[in-house]
Coordinates of C-alpha atoms in Angstrom, one line a residue:
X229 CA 94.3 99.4 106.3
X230 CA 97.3 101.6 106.3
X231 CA 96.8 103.2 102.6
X232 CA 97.8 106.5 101.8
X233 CA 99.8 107.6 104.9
X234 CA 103.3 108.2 103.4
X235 CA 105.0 104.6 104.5
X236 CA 108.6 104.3 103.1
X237 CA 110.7 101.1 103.0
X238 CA 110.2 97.5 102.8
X239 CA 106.9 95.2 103.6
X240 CA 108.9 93.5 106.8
X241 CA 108.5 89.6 106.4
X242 CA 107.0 89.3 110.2
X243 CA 103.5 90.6 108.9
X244 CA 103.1 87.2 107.5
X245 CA 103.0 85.8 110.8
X246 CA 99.9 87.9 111.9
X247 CA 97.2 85.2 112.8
X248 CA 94.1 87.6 112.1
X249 CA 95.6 89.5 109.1
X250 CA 92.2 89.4 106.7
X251 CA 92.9 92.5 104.3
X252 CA 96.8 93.9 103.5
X253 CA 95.8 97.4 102.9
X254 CA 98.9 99.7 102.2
X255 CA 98.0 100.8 98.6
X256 CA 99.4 104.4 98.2
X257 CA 102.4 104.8 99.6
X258 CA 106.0 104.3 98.9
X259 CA 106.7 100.9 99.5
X260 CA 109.5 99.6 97.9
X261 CA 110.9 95.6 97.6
X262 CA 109.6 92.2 97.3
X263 CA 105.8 91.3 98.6
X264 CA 106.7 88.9 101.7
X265 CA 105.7 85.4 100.7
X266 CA 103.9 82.8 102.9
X267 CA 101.0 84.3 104.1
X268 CA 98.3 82.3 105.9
X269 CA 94.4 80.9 104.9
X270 CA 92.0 84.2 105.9
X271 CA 93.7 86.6 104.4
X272 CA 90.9 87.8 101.6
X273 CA 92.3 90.9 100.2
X274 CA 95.8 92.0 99.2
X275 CA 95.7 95.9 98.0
X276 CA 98.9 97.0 97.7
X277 CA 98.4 99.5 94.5
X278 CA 100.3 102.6 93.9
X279 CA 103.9 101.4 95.2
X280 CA 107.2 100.8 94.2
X281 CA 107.1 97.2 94.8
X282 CA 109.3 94.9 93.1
X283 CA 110.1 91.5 92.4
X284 CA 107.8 88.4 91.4
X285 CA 103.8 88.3 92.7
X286 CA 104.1 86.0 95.3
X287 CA 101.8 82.8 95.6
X288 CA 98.4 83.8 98.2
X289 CA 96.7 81.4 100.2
X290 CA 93.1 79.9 98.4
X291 CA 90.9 82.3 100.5
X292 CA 92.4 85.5 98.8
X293 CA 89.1 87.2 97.1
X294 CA 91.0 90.4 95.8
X295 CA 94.3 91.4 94.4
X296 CA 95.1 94.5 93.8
X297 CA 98.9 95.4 93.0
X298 CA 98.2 97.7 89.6
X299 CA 101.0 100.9 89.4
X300 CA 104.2 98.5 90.9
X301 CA 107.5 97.4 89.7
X302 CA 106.6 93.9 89.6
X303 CA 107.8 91.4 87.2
X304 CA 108.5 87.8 86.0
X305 CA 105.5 84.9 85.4
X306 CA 102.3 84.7 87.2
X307 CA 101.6 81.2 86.7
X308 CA 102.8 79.9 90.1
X309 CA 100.8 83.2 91.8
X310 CA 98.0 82.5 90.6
X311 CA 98.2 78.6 89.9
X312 CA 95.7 77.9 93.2
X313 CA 92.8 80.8 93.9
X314 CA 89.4 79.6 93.7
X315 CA 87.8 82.0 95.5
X316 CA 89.6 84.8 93.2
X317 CA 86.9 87.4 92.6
X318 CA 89.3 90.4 91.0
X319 CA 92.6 90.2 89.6
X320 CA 94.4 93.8 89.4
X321 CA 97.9 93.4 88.2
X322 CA 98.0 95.8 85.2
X323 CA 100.5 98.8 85.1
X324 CA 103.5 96.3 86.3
X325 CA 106.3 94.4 84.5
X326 CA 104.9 91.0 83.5
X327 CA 106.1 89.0 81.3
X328 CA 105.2 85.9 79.7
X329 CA 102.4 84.8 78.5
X330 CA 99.0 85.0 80.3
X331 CA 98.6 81.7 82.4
X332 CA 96.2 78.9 81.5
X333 CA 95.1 78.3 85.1
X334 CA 93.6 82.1 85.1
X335 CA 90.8 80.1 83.0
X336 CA 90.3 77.9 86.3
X337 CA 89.8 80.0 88.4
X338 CA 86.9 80.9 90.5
X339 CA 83.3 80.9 88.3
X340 CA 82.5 84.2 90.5
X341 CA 85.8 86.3 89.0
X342 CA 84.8 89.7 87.9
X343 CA 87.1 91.4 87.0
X344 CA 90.9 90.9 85.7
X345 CA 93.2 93.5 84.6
X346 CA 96.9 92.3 82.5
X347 CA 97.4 95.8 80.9
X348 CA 100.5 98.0 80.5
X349 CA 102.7 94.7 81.8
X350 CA 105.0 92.7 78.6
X351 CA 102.9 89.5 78.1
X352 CA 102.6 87.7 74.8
X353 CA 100.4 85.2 73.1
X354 CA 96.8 85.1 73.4
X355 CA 94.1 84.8 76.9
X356 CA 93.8 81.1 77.3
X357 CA 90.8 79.7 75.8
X358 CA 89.2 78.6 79.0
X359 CA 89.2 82.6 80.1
X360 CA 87.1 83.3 77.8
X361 CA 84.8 80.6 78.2
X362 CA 84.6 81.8 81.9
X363 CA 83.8 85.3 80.4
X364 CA 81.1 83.9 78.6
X365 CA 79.6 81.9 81.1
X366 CA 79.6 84.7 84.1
X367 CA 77.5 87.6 83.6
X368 CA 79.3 89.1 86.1
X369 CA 82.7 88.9 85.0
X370 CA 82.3 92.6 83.6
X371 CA 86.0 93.5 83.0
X372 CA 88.7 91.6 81.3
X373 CA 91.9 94.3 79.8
X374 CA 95.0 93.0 77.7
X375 CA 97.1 95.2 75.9
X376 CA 95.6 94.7 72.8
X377 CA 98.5 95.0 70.3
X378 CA 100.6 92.2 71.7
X379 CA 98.0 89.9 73.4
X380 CA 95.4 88.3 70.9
X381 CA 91.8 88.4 72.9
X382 CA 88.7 87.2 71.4
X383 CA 86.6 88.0 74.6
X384 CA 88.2 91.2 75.6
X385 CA 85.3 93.6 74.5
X386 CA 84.9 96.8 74.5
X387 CA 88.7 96.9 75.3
X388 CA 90.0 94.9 72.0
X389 CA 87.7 94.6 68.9
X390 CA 85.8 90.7 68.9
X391 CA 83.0 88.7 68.6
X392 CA 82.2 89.0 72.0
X393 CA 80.1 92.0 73.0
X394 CA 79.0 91.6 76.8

């Protein structure tokens, strides 16, 4: 990883192309722009916290484990990012500008999840029903955030008041 070395500018689109590219690890620095889309099967973890990044969250190939983009710019739905990740062990996209509501397919997504963070982004609603099945069937999944006061969670405990008490 390349994280907190003082990089400025744009993610170029070229690093998709790298064959062996396992972990995208530029969190802390001052990247600004879109995240390059297209990325190939072995990547496993995308940390690209603590940026200026911008734009949507852009679809990652199945055998993505971890994403971390908390403390960006990013915006828009993240239905079509995260429509396909079974093997989707964290989810960090809190501190961003979201919108939407939370996407029914998070409830689908790998049984092994842990953790999931939607705070401090614009989403409406309520977690989908399936999430919080998933909650309550993993032991493991130890951390699910919302922002409370616009997102109805049954299953977000300690975080929001509920039944549910992990």
């Amino acid at each position: 990883t390349i994280a907190n070395n003082g990089l400025a500018g744009v993610i170029p689109q070229e690093i998709v192309s790298l064959e062996k590219l396992d972990v995208l690890g530029l969190e802390q620095n001052s990247l600004i722009g879109p995240i390059p889309s297209g990325f190939a099967e072995g990547l496993y973890r995308v940390r690209l916290q603590n940026n200026a990044l911008s734009g949507p969250l852009p679809a990652f190939p199945e055998s993505v484990l971890t994403i971390q983009v908390e403390e960006n710019r990013l915006s828009g739905d993240l239905a079509e990012a995260v429509a396909n990740l079974p093997n989707l062990k964290k989810l960090n996209v809190n501190d961003n500008r979201f919108t939407g509501e939370i996407p029914a397919t998070l409830g689908s997504v790998s049984t092994g999840v842990k953790e999931i963070r939607l705070h401090g982004n614009k989403f409406t609603g309520q977690v989908p029903s399936d999430l919080c099945v998933l909650r309550m069937q993993n032991f493991d999944f130890k951390r699910l955030s919302v922002d409370c006061g616009r997102v109805e969670c049954e299953c977000c405990a300690p975080e929001c008041p509920s039944l549910f008490n992990p």
